[in-house]
Amino acid sequence: MAMGAAVEISVRALLLDMDGTLVNSDAAVERVWRRWAASQGLDGDHVVKVAHGRQGHATMALLLPDRPVAENHADNAWLLAEESADTEGVVAVPGAPEFLASLRGVPHALVTSADVKLCTARMAAAGLALPETRVTAEDVAHSKPDPEGFLKAAAELGVAPEDCLVFEDSEAGITAGKAAGMRVVGVGPRAHAHAPDVVVRDLRQIRVEPGADGSVLVRARRD
């Protein structure tokens, strides 16, 4: 496929969100969050809008600021178990298999608000291999939009933050990537409103070219 006019970004590592970026899990996310919203007497549409990109307990803290933290963490454990069991309709974002295949030999990491069980279930349901380097919910003290996850992934890869390129779809994730001092490629329709460095419709618009000097040239074709 010809790339046409493209934005070229030279980096040394790629940091990848999962939900909405590699995996389309919107239907499963909405089913579980709407059940939780109903149990709390909250508007399901509003809850789903807020939930994308954050760990569950962080979303709950935003929605119910006076609620005890222990209750949020208990509900978060329930939420993760429900989401891990519900993979109906979970599929790869268009271009994700080819994109991940192009990263062989390229420093990259998965940085997700899901825990190990959930990210394993969703990536498997989508038919995608898990990157070797992963930062999951268990690995951080602070959820996106805090930059901790991206900074930890950069450190594990041995790459400076400014040499990393983040792929994200949500407001929380894009904010986290920027706060980490990284450039951000927004993937999909949710990304447009949150001012990433470049936006692509899906991963079919991305090409990755490793350089002999350890650099990685990412070409992002814009509509």
Coordinates of C-alpha atoms in Angstrom, one line a residue:
M1 CA 0.0 0.0 0.0
A2 CA 1.4 3.4 -1.0
M3 CA 1.8 5.6 2.0
G4 CA 1.2 8.9 0.2
A5 CA 1.9 12.1 2.2
A6 CA 3.3 10.9 5.6
V7 CA 4.7 12.3 8.8
E8 CA 8.1 10.8 9.6
I9 CA 9.2 10.4 13.2
S10 CA 12.7 9.1 14.2
V11 CA 12.8 7.4 17.6
R12 CA 14.5 4.5 19.4
A13 CA 11.6 2.7 21.0
L14 CA 7.8 2.3 20.6
L15 CA 5.4 2.1 23.6
L16 CA 2.0 0.7 22.9
D17 CA -1.3 0.9 24.7
M18 CA -3.6 -2.1 24.3
D19 CA -7.3 -1.3 24.4
G20 CA -8.4 0.9 21.5
T21 CA -4.8 0.9 20.1
L22 CA -4.0 -2.7 19.4
V23 CA -7.2 -4.3 20.4
N24 CA -10.8 -3.2 19.9
S25 CA -12.5 -4.2 23.2
D26 CA -15.1 -1.4 23.3
A27 CA -18.1 -3.7 23.4
A28 CA -16.7 -5.8 26.3
V29 CA -15.6 -2.7 28.2
E30 CA -19.0 -1.1 27.8
R31 CA -20.9 -4.2 28.9
V32 CA -19.0 -4.5 32.2
W33 CA -18.8 -0.8 33.0
R34 CA -22.6 -0.4 32.3
R35 CA -23.3 -3.1 34.8
W36 CA -21.2 -1.4 37.4
A37 CA -22.8 2.0 36.6
A38 CA -26.3 0.6 37.1
S39 CA -25.2 -0.9 40.5
Q40 CA -24.2 2.6 41.5
G41 CA -27.1 4.5 40.1
L42 CA -24.8 6.3 37.6
D43 CA -25.4 7.2 33.9
G44 CA -23.8 4.5 31.8
D45 CA -22.9 6.7 28.9
H46 CA -21.0 9.1 31.1
V47 CA -19.2 6.2 33.0
V48 CA -18.1 4.6 29.7
K49 CA -16.7 7.9 28.4
V50 CA -14.7 8.4 31.6
A51 CA -13.5 4.8 31.9
H52 CA -11.3 4.6 28.7
G53 CA -7.6 4.5 29.4
R54 CA -7.6 4.4 33.2
Q55 CA -7.4 1.7 35.8
G56 CA -10.8 0.9 37.1
H57 CA -10.3 2.2 40.6
A58 CA -9.0 5.5 39.2
T59 CA -12.2 5.9 37.2
M60 CA -14.3 5.1 40.2
A61 CA -12.4 7.7 42.3
L62 CA -13.3 10.3 39.7
L63 CA -16.9 9.3 39.5
L64 CA -17.4 8.8 43.3
P65 CA -14.9 11.1 44.9
D66 CA -16.3 10.6 48.5
R67 CA -16.3 6.8 48.2
P68 CA -13.8 4.9 50.4
V69 CA -10.7 3.8 48.5
A70 CA -11.1 0.2 49.7
E71 CA -14.5 0.0 48.1
N72 CA -13.0 1.2 44.7
H73 CA -10.3 -1.4 44.9
A74 CA -12.8 -4.2 45.7
D75 CA -15.0 -3.2 42.8
N76 CA -11.9 -3.0 40.6
A77 CA -11.0 -6.6 41.4
W78 CA -14.6 -7.6 40.4
L79 CA -14.3 -5.5 37.2
L80 CA -11.0 -7.0 36.1
A81 CA -12.4 -10.5 36.7
E82 CA -15.5 -9.8 34.7
E83 CA -13.6 -8.2 31.8
S84 CA -11.1 -11.1 31.7
A85 CA -14.0 -13.5 31.3
D86 CA -15.9 -11.5 28.7
T87 CA -13.9 -11.5 25.4
E88 CA -16.9 -11.7 23.1
G89 CA -16.3 -9.3 20.2
V90 CA -12.7 -8.5 21.2
V91 CA -10.8 -8.2 17.9
A92 CA -7.5 -6.7 16.6
V93 CA -7.5 -3.1 15.5
P94 CA -7.1 -3.2 11.7
G95 CA -3.4 -3.5 10.9
A96 CA -2.3 -4.6 14.4
P97 CA -1.0 -8.0 13.4
E98 CA 1.2 -6.6 10.7
F99 CA 2.3 -3.7 12.8
L100 CA 3.4 -6.0 15.7
A101 CA 5.2 -8.2 13.2
S102 CA 7.1 -5.2 11.9
L103 CA 8.5 -4.6 15.4
R104 CA 10.6 -7.7 15.5
G105 CA 14.1 -6.5 16.5
V106 CA 12.7 -3.0 17.4
P107 CA 12.7 -2.0 21.1
H108 CA 9.0 -1.8 22.1
A109 CA 6.8 -2.4 25.1
L110 CA 3.1 -2.8 26.0
V111 CA 1.9 -0.2 28.5
T112 CA -1.6 -1.0 29.6
S113 CA -4.0 -0.2 32.5
A114 CA -5.1 -3.8 32.3
D115 CA -3.6 -6.4 34.7
V116 CA -1.7 -9.4 33.4
K117 CA -4.8 -11.7 33.3
L118 CA -6.9 -9.2 31.4
C119 CA -4.2 -8.2 28.9
T120 CA -3.3 -11.8 28.3
A121 CA -7.0 -12.7 27.7
R122 CA -7.7 -9.8 25.3
M123 CA -4.5 -10.1 23.3
A124 CA -5.2 -13.8 22.9
A125 CA -8.8 -13.2 21.9
A126 CA -7.6 -10.7 19.2
G127 CA -5.0 -13.2 18.0
L128 CA -2.1 -11.0 18.9
A129 CA 1.2 -11.9 20.5
L130 CA 2.2 -10.2 23.7
P131 CA 5.3 -8.0 23.5
E132 CA 8.1 -9.4 25.6
T133 CA 8.4 -6.2 27.6
R134 CA 5.1 -5.2 29.4
V135 CA 4.1 -2.7 32.0
T136 CA 0.7 -3.7 33.4
A137 CA -1.5 -2.5 36.3
E138 CA 0.5 -4.6 38.8
D139 CA 3.7 -2.7 37.9
V140 CA 2.6 0.9 38.7
A141 CA 1.4 2.8 41.7
H142 CA -0.3 5.5 39.6
S143 CA -2.7 5.0 36.7
K144 CA -2.7 6.9 33.4
P145 CA -2.9 9.9 33.0
D146 CA 0.1 9.7 35.3
P147 CA 3.2 9.1 33.2
E148 CA 4.6 6.4 35.5
G149 CA 3.9 3.4 33.2
F150 CA 5.5 5.0 30.1
L151 CA 8.5 6.1 32.1
K152 CA 9.0 2.7 33.6
A153 CA 8.7 1.0 30.1
A154 CA 11.3 3.4 28.7
A155 CA 13.7 2.6 31.6
E156 CA 13.2 -1.1 31.1
L157 CA 14.1 -0.7 27.4
G158 CA 17.1 1.5 28.3
V159 CA 15.8 4.3 26.1
A160 CA 15.5 8.0 27.1
P161 CA 11.8 9.2 27.3
E162 CA 12.4 11.8 24.5
D163 CA 13.4 8.9 22.2
C164 CA 10.2 7.0 22.7
L165 CA 7.0 7.2 20.6
V166 CA 3.7 6.4 22.3
F167 CA 0.7 4.9 20.5
E168 CA -2.5 5.7 22.3
D169 CA -6.3 6.2 21.8
S170 CA -7.6 7.8 25.0
E171 CA -7.4 11.1 26.7
A172 CA -5.8 9.6 29.8
G173 CA -3.2 7.7 27.7
I174 CA -2.3 10.7 25.5
T175 CA -2.0 12.9 28.5
A176 CA 0.3 10.3 30.2
G177 CA 2.5 10.1 27.1
K178 CA 2.9 13.8 26.9
A179 CA 3.6 14.1 30.6
A180 CA 6.4 11.6 30.1
G181 CA 8.1 13.9 27.6
M182 CA 7.3 11.6 24.7
R183 CA 5.7 12.1 21.3
V184 CA 2.3 10.5 20.8
V185 CA 0.6 8.9 17.8
G186 CA -3.2 8.9 18.4
V187 CA -5.0 5.9 17.0
G188 CA -8.6 6.0 16.1
P189 CA -11.5 8.5 16.5
R190 CA -11.2 9.0 20.3
A191 CA -7.7 10.4 19.8
H192 CA -8.6 13.4 17.7
A193 CA -9.9 15.6 20.5
H194 CA -6.8 15.2 22.7
A195 CA -4.1 16.8 20.5
P196 CA -1.5 14.0 19.9
D197 CA 1.4 14.8 17.6
V198 CA -0.3 12.9 14.8
V199 CA -3.5 11.0 14.4
V200 CA -4.1 7.9 12.3
R201 CA -7.4 6.1 11.6
D202 CA -5.8 2.7 12.5
L203 CA -2.5 0.8 12.4
R204 CA -2.7 0.2 8.6
Q205 CA -1.5 3.8 8.3
I206 CA 1.8 3.1 10.1
R207 CA 5.1 1.8 8.7
V208 CA 8.2 1.1 10.8
E209 CA 11.7 1.0 9.4
P210 CA 14.6 0.0 11.7
G211 CA 17.9 1.8 11.0
A212 CA 21.3 0.3 11.2
D213 CA 22.3 2.8 13.9
G214 CA 19.5 1.7 16.3
S215 CA 17.1 4.4 15.3
V216 CA 13.6 3.6 14.2
L217 CA 11.8 5.6 11.5
V218 CA 8.0 5.6 11.9
R219 CA 6.0 6.8 8.9
A220 CA 2.4 7.7 9.8
R221 CA 0.1 8.4 6.9
R222 CA -2.5 11.0 7.5
D223 CA -6.0 11.1 5.9

